[in-house]
XYZ file of C-alpha atoms in Angstrom:
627
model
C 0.000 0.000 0.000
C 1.428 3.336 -0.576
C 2.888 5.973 1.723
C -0.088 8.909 2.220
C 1.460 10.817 4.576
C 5.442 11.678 4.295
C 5.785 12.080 7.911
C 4.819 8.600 8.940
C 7.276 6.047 9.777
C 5.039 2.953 8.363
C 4.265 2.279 4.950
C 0.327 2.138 4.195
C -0.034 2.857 7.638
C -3.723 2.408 8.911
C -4.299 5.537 10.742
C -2.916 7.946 7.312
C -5.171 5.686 5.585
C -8.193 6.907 7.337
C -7.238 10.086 6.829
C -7.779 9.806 2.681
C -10.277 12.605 1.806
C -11.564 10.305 -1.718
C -14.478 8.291 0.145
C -13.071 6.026 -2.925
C -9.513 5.957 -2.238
C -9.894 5.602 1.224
C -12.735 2.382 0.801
C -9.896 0.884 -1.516
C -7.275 1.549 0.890
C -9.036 0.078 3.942
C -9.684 -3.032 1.854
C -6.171 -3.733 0.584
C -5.086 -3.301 4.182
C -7.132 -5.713 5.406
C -6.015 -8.108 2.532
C -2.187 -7.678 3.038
C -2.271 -7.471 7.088
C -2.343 -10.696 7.992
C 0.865 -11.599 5.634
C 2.917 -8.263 6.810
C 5.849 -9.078 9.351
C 6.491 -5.621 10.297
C 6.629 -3.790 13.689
C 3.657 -2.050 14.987
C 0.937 -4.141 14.029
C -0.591 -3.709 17.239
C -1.380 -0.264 17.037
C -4.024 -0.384 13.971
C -5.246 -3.399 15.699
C -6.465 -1.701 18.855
C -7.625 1.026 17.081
C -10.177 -1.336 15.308
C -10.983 -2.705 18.692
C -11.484 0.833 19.989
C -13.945 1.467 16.779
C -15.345 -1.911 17.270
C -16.873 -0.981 21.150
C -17.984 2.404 19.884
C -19.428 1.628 16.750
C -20.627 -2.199 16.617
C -23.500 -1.309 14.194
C -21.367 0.467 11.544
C -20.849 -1.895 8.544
C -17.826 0.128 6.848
C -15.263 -2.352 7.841
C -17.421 -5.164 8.320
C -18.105 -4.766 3.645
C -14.588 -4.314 3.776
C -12.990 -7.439 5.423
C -12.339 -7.405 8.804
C -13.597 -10.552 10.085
C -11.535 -12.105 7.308
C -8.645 -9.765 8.565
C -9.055 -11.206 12.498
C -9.469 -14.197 11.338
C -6.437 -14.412 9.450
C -4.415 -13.089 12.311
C -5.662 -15.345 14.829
C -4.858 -18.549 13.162
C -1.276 -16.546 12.676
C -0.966 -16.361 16.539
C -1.575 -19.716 16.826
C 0.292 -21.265 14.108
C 3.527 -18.602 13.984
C 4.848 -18.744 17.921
C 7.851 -16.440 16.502
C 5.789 -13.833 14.997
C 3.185 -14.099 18.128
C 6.561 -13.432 20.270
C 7.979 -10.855 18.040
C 7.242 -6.921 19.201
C 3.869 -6.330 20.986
C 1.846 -9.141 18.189
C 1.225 -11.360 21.563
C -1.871 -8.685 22.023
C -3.260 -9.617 18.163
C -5.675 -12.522 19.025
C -7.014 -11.280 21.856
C -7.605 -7.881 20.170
C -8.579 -9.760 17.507
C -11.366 -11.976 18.906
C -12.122 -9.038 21.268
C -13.331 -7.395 17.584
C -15.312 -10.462 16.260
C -17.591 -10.447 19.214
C -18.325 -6.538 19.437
C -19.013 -6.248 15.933
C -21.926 -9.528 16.189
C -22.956 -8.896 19.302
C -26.147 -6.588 18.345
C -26.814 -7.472 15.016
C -27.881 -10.738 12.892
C -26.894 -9.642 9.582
C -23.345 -9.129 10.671
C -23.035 -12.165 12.720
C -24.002 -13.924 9.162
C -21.074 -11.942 7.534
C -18.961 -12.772 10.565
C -19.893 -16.635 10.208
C -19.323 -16.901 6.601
C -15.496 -14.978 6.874
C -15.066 -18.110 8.956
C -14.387 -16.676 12.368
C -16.152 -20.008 13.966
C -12.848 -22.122 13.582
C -9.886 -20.230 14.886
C -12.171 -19.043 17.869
C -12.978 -22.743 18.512
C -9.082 -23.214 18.805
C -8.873 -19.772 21.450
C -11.816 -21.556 23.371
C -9.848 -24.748 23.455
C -6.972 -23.060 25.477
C -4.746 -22.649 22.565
C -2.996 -19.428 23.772
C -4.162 -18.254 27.312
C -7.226 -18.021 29.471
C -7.359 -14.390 28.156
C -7.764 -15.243 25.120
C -10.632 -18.084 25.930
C -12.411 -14.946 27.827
C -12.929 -12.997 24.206
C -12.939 -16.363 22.361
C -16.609 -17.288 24.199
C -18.149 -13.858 24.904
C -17.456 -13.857 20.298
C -18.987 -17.648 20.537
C -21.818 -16.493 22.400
C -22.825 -13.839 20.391
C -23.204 -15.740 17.508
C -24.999 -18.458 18.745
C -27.400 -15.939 20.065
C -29.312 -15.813 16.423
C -31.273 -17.980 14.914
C -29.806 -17.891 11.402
C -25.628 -18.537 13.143
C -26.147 -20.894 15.817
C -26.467 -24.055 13.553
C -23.197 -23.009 12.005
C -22.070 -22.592 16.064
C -23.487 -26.256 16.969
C -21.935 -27.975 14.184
C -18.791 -28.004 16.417
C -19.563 -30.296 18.958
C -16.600 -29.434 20.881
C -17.987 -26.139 21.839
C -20.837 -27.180 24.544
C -18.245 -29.559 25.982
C -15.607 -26.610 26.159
C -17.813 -23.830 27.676
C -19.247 -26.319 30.038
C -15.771 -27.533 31.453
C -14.918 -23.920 30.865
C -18.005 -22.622 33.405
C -16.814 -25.343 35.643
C -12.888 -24.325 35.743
C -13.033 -21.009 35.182
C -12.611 -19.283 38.132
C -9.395 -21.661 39.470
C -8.217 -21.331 35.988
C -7.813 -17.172 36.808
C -6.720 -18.022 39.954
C -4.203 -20.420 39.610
C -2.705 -18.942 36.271
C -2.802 -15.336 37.145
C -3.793 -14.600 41.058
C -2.036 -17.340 42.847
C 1.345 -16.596 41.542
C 2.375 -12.196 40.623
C 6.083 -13.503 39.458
C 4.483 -15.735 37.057
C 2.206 -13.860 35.711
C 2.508 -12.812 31.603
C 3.292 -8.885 31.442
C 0.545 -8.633 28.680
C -2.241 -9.713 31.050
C -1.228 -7.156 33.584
C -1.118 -4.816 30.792
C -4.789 -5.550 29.526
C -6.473 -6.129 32.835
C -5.382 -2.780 33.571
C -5.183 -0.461 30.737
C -2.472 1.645 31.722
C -4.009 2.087 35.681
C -1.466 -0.474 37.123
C -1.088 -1.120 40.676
C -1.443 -5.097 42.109
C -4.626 -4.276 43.902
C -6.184 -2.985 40.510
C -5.130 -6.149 38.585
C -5.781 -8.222 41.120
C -9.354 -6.552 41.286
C -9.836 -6.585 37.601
C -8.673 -10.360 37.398
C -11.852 -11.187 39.546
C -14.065 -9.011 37.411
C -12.558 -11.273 34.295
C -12.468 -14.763 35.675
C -16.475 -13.555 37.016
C -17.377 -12.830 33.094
C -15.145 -15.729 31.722
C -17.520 -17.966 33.847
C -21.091 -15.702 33.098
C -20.015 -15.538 29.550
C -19.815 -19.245 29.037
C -23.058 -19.805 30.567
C -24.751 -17.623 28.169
C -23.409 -19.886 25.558
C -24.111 -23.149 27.188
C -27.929 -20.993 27.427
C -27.893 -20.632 23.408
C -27.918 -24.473 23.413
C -29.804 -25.263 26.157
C -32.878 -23.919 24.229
C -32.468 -26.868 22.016
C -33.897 -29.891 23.603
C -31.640 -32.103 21.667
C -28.756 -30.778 23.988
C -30.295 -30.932 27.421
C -28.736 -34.507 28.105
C -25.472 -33.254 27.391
C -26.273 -30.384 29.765
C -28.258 -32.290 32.267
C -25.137 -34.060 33.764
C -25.576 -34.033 37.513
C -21.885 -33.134 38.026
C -22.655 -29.831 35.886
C -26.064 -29.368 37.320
C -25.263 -29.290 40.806
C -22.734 -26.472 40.250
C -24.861 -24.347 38.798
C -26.441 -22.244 41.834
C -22.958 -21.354 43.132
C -22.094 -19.589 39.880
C -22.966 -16.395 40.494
C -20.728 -13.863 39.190
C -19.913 -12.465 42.533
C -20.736 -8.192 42.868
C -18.943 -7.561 39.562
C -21.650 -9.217 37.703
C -24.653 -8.515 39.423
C -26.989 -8.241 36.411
C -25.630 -11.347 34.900
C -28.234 -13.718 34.617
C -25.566 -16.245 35.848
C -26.274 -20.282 36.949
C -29.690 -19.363 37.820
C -30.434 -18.086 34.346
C -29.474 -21.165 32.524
C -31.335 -23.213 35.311
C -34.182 -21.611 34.160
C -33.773 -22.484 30.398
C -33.325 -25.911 31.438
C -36.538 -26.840 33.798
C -38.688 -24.668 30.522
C -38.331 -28.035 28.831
C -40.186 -31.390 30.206
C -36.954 -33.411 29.634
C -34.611 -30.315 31.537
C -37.324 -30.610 34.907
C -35.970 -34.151 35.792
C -32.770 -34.191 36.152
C -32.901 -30.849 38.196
C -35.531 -31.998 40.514
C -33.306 -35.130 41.078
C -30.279 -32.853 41.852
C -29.696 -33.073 45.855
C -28.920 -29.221 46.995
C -30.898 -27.710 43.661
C -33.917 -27.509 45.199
C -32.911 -25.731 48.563
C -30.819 -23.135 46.533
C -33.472 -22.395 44.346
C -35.722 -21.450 47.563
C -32.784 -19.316 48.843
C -32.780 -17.315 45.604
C -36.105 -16.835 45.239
C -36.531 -15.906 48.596
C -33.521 -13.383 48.005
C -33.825 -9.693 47.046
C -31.375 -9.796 43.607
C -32.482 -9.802 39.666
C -32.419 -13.176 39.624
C -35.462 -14.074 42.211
C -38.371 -14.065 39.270
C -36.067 -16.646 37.384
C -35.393 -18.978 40.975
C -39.404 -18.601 41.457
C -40.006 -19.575 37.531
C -37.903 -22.586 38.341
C -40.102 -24.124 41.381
C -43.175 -23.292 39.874
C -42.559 -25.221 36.397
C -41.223 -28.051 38.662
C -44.318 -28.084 40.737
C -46.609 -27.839 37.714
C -44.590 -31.487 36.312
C -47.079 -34.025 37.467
C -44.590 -36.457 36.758
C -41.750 -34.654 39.338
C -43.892 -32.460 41.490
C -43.518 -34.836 43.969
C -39.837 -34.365 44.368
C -39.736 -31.065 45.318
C -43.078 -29.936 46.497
C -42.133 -30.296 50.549
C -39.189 -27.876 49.855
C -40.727 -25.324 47.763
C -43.898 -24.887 49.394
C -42.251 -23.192 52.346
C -40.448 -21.171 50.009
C -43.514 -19.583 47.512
C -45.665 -19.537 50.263
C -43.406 -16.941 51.819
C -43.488 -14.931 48.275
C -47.064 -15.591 48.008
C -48.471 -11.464 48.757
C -45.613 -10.392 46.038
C -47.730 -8.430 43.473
C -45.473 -6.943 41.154
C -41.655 -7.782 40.885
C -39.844 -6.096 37.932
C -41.794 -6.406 34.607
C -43.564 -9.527 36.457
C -47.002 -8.898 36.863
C -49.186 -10.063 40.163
C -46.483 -12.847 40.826
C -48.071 -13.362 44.217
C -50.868 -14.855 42.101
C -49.465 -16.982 39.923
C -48.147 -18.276 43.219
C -50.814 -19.034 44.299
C -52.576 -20.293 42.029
C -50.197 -23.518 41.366
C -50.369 -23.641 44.902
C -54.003 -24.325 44.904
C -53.262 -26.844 42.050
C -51.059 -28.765 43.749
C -53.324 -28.973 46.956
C -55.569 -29.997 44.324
C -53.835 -32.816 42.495
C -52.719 -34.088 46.178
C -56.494 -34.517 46.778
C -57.004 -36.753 43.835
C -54.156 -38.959 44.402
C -51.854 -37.636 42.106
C -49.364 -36.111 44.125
C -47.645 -36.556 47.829
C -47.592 -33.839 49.905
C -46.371 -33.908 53.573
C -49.372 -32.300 56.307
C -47.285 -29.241 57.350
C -46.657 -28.301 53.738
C -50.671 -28.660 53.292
C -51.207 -27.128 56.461
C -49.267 -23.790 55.587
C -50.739 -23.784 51.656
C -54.087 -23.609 53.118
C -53.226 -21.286 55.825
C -52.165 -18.959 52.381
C -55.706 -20.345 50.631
C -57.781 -19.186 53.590
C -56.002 -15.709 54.271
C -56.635 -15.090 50.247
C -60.477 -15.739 51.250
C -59.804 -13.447 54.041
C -58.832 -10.340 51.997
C -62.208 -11.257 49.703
C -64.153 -10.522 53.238
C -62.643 -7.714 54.274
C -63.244 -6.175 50.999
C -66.959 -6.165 51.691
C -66.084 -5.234 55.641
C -67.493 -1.920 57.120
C -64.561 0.372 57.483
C -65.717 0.933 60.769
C -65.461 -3.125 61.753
C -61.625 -2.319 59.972
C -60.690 -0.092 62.156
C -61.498 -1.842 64.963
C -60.023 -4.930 63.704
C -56.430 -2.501 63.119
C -56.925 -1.217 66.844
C -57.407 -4.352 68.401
C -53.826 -5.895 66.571
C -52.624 -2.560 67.427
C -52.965 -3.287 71.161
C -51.923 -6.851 71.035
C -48.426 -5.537 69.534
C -47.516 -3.251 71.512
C -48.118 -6.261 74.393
C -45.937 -7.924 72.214
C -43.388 -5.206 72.547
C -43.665 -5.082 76.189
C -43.144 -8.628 76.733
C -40.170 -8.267 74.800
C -38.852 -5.729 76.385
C -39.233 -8.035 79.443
C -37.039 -10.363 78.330
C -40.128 -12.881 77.547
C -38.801 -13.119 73.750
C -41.553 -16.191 73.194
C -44.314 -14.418 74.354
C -43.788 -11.547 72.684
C -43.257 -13.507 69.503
C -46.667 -15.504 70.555
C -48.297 -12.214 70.470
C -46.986 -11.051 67.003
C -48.399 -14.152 65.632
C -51.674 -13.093 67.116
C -51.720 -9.261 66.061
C -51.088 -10.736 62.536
C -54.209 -12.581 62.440
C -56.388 -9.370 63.616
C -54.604 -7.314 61.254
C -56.249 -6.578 58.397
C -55.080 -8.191 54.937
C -54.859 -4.383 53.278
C -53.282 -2.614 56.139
C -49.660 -3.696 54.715
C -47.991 -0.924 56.518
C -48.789 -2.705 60.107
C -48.313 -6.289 58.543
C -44.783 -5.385 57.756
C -43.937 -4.143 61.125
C -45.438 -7.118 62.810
C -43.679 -9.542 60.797
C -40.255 -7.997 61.204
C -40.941 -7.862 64.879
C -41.861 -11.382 64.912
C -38.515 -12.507 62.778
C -36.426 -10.452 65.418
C -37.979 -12.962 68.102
C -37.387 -15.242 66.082
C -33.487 -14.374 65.834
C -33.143 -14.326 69.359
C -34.791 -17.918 69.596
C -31.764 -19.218 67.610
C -34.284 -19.907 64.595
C -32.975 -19.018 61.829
C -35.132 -20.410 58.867
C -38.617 -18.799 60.992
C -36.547 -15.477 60.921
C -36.150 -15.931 57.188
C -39.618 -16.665 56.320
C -41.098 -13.524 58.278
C -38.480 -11.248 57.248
C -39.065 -12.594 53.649
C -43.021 -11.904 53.603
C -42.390 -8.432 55.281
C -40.121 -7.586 52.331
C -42.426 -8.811 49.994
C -45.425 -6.672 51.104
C -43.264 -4.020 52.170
C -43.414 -0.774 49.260
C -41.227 -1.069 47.326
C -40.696 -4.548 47.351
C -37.236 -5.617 49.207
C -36.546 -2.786 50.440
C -37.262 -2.882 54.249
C -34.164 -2.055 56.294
C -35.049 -3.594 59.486
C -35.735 -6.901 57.453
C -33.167 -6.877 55.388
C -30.975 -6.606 58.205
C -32.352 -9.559 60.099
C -32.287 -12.135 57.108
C -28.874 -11.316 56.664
C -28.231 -12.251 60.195
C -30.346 -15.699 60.040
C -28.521 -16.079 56.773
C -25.293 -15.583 58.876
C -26.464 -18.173 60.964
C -27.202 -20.930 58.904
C -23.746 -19.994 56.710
C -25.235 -18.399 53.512
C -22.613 -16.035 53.124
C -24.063 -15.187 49.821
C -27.431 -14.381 50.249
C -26.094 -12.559 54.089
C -23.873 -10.168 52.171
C -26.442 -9.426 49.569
C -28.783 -8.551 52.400
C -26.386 -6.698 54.216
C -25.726 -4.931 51.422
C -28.850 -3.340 50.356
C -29.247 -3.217 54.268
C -26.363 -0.288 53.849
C -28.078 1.545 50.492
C -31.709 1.534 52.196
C -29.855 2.822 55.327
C -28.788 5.890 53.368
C -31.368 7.154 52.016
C -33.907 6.574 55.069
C -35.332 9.231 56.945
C -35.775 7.374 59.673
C -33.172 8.672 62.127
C -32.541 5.111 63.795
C -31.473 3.972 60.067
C -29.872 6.772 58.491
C -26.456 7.003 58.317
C -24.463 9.616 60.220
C -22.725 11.787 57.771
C -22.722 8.707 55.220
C -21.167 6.272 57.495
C -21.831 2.619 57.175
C -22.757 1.163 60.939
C -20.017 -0.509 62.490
C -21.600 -3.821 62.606
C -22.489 -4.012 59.065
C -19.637 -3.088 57.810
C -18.261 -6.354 59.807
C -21.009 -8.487 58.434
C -20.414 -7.461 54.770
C -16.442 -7.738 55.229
C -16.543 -11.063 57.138
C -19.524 -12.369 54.264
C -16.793 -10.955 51.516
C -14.486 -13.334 52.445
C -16.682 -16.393 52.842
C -18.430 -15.582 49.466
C -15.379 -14.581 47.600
C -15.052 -15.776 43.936
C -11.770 -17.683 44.245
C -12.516 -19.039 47.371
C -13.340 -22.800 46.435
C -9.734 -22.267 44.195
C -7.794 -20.974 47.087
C -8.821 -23.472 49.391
C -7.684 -26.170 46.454
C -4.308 -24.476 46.159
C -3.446 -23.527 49.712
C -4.658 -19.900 49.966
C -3.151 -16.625 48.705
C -2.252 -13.436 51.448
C -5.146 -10.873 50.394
C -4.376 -7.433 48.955
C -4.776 -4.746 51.863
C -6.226 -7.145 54.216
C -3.193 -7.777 56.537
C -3.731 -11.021 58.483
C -6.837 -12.182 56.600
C -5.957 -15.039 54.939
C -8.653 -15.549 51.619
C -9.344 -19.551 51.497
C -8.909 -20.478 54.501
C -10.693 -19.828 57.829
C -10.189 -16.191 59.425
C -10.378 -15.644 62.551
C -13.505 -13.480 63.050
C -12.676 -12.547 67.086
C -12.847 -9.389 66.034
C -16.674 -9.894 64.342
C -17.967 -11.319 67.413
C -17.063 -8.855 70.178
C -18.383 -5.026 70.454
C -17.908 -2.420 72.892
C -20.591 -0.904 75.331
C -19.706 2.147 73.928
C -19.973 1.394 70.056
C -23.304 0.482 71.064
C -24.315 3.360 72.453
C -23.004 5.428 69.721
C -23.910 3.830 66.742
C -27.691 3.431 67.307
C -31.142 4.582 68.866
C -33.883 2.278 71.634
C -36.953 2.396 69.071
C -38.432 2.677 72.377
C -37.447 5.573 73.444
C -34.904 4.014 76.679
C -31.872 5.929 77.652
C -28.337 4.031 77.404
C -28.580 3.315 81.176
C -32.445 1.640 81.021
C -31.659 -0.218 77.836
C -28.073 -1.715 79.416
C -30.333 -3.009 82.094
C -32.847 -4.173 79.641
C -29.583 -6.008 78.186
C -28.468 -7.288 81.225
C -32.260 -9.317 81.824
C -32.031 -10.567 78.237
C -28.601 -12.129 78.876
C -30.295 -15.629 78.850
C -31.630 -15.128 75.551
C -28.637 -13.984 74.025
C -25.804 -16.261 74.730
C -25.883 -17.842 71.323
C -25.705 -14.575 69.962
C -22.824 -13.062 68.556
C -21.739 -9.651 70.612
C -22.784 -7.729 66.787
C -25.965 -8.667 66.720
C -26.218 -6.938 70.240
C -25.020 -3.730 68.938
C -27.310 -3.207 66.392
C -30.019 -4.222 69.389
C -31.069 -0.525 70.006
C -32.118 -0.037 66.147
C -33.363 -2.932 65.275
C -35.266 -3.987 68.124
C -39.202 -3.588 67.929
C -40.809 -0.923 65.769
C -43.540 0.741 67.001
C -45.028 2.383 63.589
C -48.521 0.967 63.594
C-alpha cells in the first residue's frame, strides 16, 4: 500500500489511511489493508489493531469495515498467533488474538446480519481453537463472549453447533473457570505474563487494581460461558449433554460475585433448562438444587423471578412435582403477597394459584404432599379468602379490627422488652391474624418484629420466612431495612454467606437514604456492625474461594492477616464495645443508654448464642412501634 502521509514512519499505515479525503480511495485503501495485514511481518501491528478494537466498542453497528474485510482480517491473524509462535513473540503481536477476537464479538454482538457476515469470513474455527486453550485463558475470555454472540441468532447458531466441541468446552470452561484465573494469574504475581497485567489494567497499574480486575474477568469468563451453554440449552436435543448431575449441581454457586450482578448467571441457565419437560428431571433429582433455588427466590437480587419460575414449572410437572413440592412450598408460600416484581405482573398470584393446584392434584391422588406443607398452603388459601371478606367489611369493623392488633403488639413489645422473647413472639403471631389483609404498613412491622424474636430464639429459617413476607409486602418490594438486616443475620447463621452479604448490602443503600433517624447514616457512614457483616460475608463468598482453598490460599491485597481460602479468625466480628453500642444506634423505644443496658443485662439468657454484633445493632433494630 502506498505511503499517504510523508511524515509517517510505516508504509500504508492504517491511521494515514483513514485520513484519505476520496471516500473512494480511502474504501480501496481500507480493503487492501485488510487483505495484506495478515501476511505483513512488520513492527507495529498492534497499534491499527487496537484502534479497530477501539472502533469496534464504539461503533458495533457500523458496517464500513465489516463490507470491507475485517472478520476475514481477524481471522487471518488469529490462526497466525496460533500457528507462527515467533511472529506471536515478536514486538507487541502477543496482544493480536485477543484484540482480535475481542473485535469479532463486538461487531456480532447486536446485530444478525453481521453475525451472518462474521460466520461466513469463517471466524467459527480459529475461535474454537482460542476456546480450546490454545494461547491463554485471556484469550478463551474474548474467544466465548465472540462464541456467544453468535450463537445468540437464529440464522448462526447451527453453524455454532456444528462443532460439537464447543458445549463440551464452555461447560468444562463454566466449571474451571474461576481456578483457571486463579491459579494462572492470582495465585502466583512472578508468574504472571506482562501482557495480562497490561490488559487487565489499561495503563491504571497497581497489584490491587489487577488483582481486582482479574476477579471481574475470571467472574465474566464464567457468566459468559453460561450464556453460551444458554444458546444451546434452548435446544432440547442438547439438554442430556447439559443435564449431567456433576454440571447441574454447580450451577447455583455460579454467580458472578458483585462484579456481575446483572448477569443472569447459573440461575439463568437453570431456568432455560426446567422450561423443557426433559430439563425438569434431572434438576428436581439434583440433591442441593432444590434448597438453593428457595434461597434465591426468597432473596432480594435480579435473579429471584427466574429462581421462582424454576419451582413453579417443577411443581406444575405431574410427573416430578412430587420431588420437590415439601421444599418449595415453604419457600412460595413466603413470596405468596408479592404483586409486582420487575416487569412480572401479580407474581403473588401466579403463586398461588399452582399452589391451589397442587393442593388440588394431592387430593385426587396424584401427588404426595407432607401435612405441614398442606397445612401452611391452606393457611395462604384461607387468608386469600380473608382479603375477599374484608373487601366487603365496614370500614368501621376495619378499624377496629387494626386497633385491636394494634394493642396486642404493643403487648408484644412489652413482653419483649421483658425479656419474655416467646411471648412476645406468641403475640406477634396473634396481632397478625387481627390485622387486616390491606393494612400492609402494620403487617410489615409485625412480621419484622416477629422474625427479630425469632433471631433471638436461635431460629434461623422462621426469621427468614417472616423477614421474607415483610419484604415482599413491604413498598417497594425488598426494600425494608429492618428486614433486610435480620435475614442477613439468620442467613449468617445458617452460613449463607451469599445471600447474608447481599442482604447486608442493600441493608447499607436503604440505610442511606432513610429518613428514619434510627437507620440513616451519620454523615454517610456505614454502621459498624455491618460493615463487619459485609467484610466477614466478603471473604466467605469470595469468587476464588473454592480455588484458594484447592491451592493452599493466597495473602489478600490490603487485608493484613486475613488469609482468603482459609478460615479467618472473626474474634474481632464477634465482640463489640458498650460504647460502640451506644453510639452507633437509637432504643426504638425511646430508653436511655442506662435503662436499655439493664434491659440487656435481663435478656442475657436469651442472648448467649448470639454473637456480641448482633447486640449492637439491638437498640435499632429492636421492635418498631409504627402501627
Amino acid at each position: 500500500m502506498d505511503k499517504v502521509s510523508s511524515d509517517c514512519p510505516y508504509p500504508g499505515c492504517f491511521f494515514c489511511v483513514m485520513k484519505e479525503g476520496s471516500p473512494s480511495k480511502r474504501r480501496a485503501s481500507i480493503l487492501k489493508f485488510f487483505r495484506d495485514l495478515p501476511s505483513q511481518d512488520n513492527d507495529g501491528q498492534v497499534l491499527p489493531i487496537s484502534g479497530l478494537w477501539n472502533t469496534a466498542m464504539a461503533h458495533p453497528n457500523d458496517p464500513e469495515f465489516i463490507e470491507l474485510g475485517i472478520f476475514e482480517c481477524m481471522a487471518a491473524l488469529i490462526w497466525k498467533g496460533l500457528k507462527n509462535r515467533r511472529w506471536l513473540s515478536h514486538d507487541q503481536n502477543i496482544y493480536i488474538p485477543y484484540y482480535a477476537a475481542h473485535i469479532i464479538g463486538s461487531y456480532t454482538m447486536n446485530m444478525e446480519e453481521i453475525a451472518e457476515t462474521a460466520v461466513r469470513a469463517g471466524v467459527i474455527p480459529p475461535l474454537v481453537e482460542l476456546l480450546r486453550g490454545r494461547l491463554t485463558w485471556v484469550e478463551q475470555r474474548v474467544a466465548v463472549r465472540a462464541l456467544g454472540h453468535l450463537a445468540t441468532y437464529a440464522s448462526t447458531f447451527p453453524a455454532v453447533a456444528s462443532h460439537g466441541e464447543i458445549l463440551e468446552l464452555s461447560m468444562q470452561l463454566a466449571v474451571s473457570s474461576l481456578e483457571i484465573v486463579y491459579s494462572h494469574f492470582y495465585q502466583y504475581v512472578d508468574q504472571r505474563f506482562g501482557y495480562h497485567c497490561d490488559l487487565l489494567t489499561r495503563g491504571m497499574g497497581g497489584v490491587e487494581m489487577e488483582s481486582r480486575k482479574a476477579e471481574e474477568w475470571a467472574s465474566q469468563l464464567q457468566c459468559w460461558s453460561l450464556q453460551l451453554i444458554n444458546c444451546f440449552a434452548f435446544k432440547s436435543e442438547f439438554l442430556p449433554t447439559i443435564c449431567k448431575p456433576e454440571f447441574l449441581t454447580k450451577l447455583p454457586g455460579m454467580w458472578g460475585g458483585l462484579v456481575n450482578e446483572n448477569s443472569p448467571a447459573g440461575i439463568g441457565l437453570l431456568r432455560t433448562i426446567c422450561h423443557h419437560k426433559i430439563g425438569r428431571g434431572p434438576v428436581a433429582s439434583c440433591t442441593g438444587i432444590i434448597e438453593a433455588l428457595c434461597n434465591i427466590a426468597r432473596s432480594s437480587d435480579d435473579w429471584q423471578y427466574m429462581a421462582i419460575d424454576c419451582l413453579l414449572w417443577l411443581l406444575q410437572d405431574p410427573n416430578i412435582s412430587n420431588k420437590v413440592i415439601d421444599k418449595a412450598v415453604p419457600a412460595l408460600v413466603d413470596l405468596a403477597e408479592i404483586s409486582t416484581l420487575g416487569d412480572h405482573k401479580k407474581l403473588g398470584d401466579s403463586i398461588v394459584n399452582v399452589l391451589r393446584e397442587c393442593i388440588q392434584s394431592q387430593g385426587a391422588g396424584r401427588n404426595s404432599i407432607s401435612s405441614h406443607a398442606k397445612e401452611e398452603v391452606e393457611e395462604l388459601l384461607n387468608s386469600r379468602q380473608r382479603l375477599k371478606w374484608e373487601k366487603n367489611m365496614l370500614k368501621e369493623d376495619l378499624h377496629i379490627k387494626q386497633a385491636a392488633a394494634l394493642v396486642v403488639k404493643l403487648e408484644g413489645n412489652s413482653l419483649f422488652s421483658s425479656g419474655d422473647i416467646s411471648g412476645a413472639a406468641s403475640k406477634y403471631s396473634e396481632a397478625l391474624a387481627l390485622c387486616p389483609m390491606r393494612s400492609k404498613k402494620e403487617r410489615v412491622v409485625l412480621y419484622s418484629n416477629r422474625a427479630q424474636c425469632n433471631l433471638l430464639l436461635q431460629q434461623p429459617l422462621a426469621a427468614i420466612s417472616d423477614a421474607t413476607r415483610a419484604l415482599c409486602i413491604h413498598s417497594p418490594i425488598n426494600r425494608h431495612a429492618k428486614s433486610l438486616w435480620r435475614r442477613a443475620q439468620a442467613y449468617d447463621m445458617l452460613g449463607l454467606a451469599k445471600e447474608s452479604l447481599l442482604d447486608a448490602i442493600l441493608f447499607i443503600n436503604e440505610c442511606s437514604q432513610s429518613s428514619d433517624p434510627d437507620l440513616s447514616l451519620r454523615q454517610n457512614k456505614v454502621p459498624d456492625y455491618a460493615e463487619r457483616l459485609v467484610k466477614k460475608q466478603m471473604r466467605a463468598a469470595w469468587l476464588f474461594r473454592e480455588a484458594a482453598i484447592k491451592h493452599g490460599g493466597v495473602q489478600c491485597e490490603g487485608d493484613a492477616g486475613d488469609m482468603y481460602g482459609q478460615e479467618t479468625d472473626d474474634s474481632e466480628w464477634e465482640t463489640a464495645s458498650e460504647s460502640d453500642i451506644g453510639n452507633d444506634e437509637r432504643d426504638d423505644f425511646g430508653k436511655n443508654d442506662r435503662a436499655w443496658k439493664a434491659d440487656i443485662e435481663r435478656k442475657e439468657r436469651y442472648n448467649k448464642a448470639m454473637t456480641k454484633d448482633m447486640k449492637q445493632g439491638y437498640n435499632m433494630l429492636l421492635m418498631e412501634d409504627e402501627a
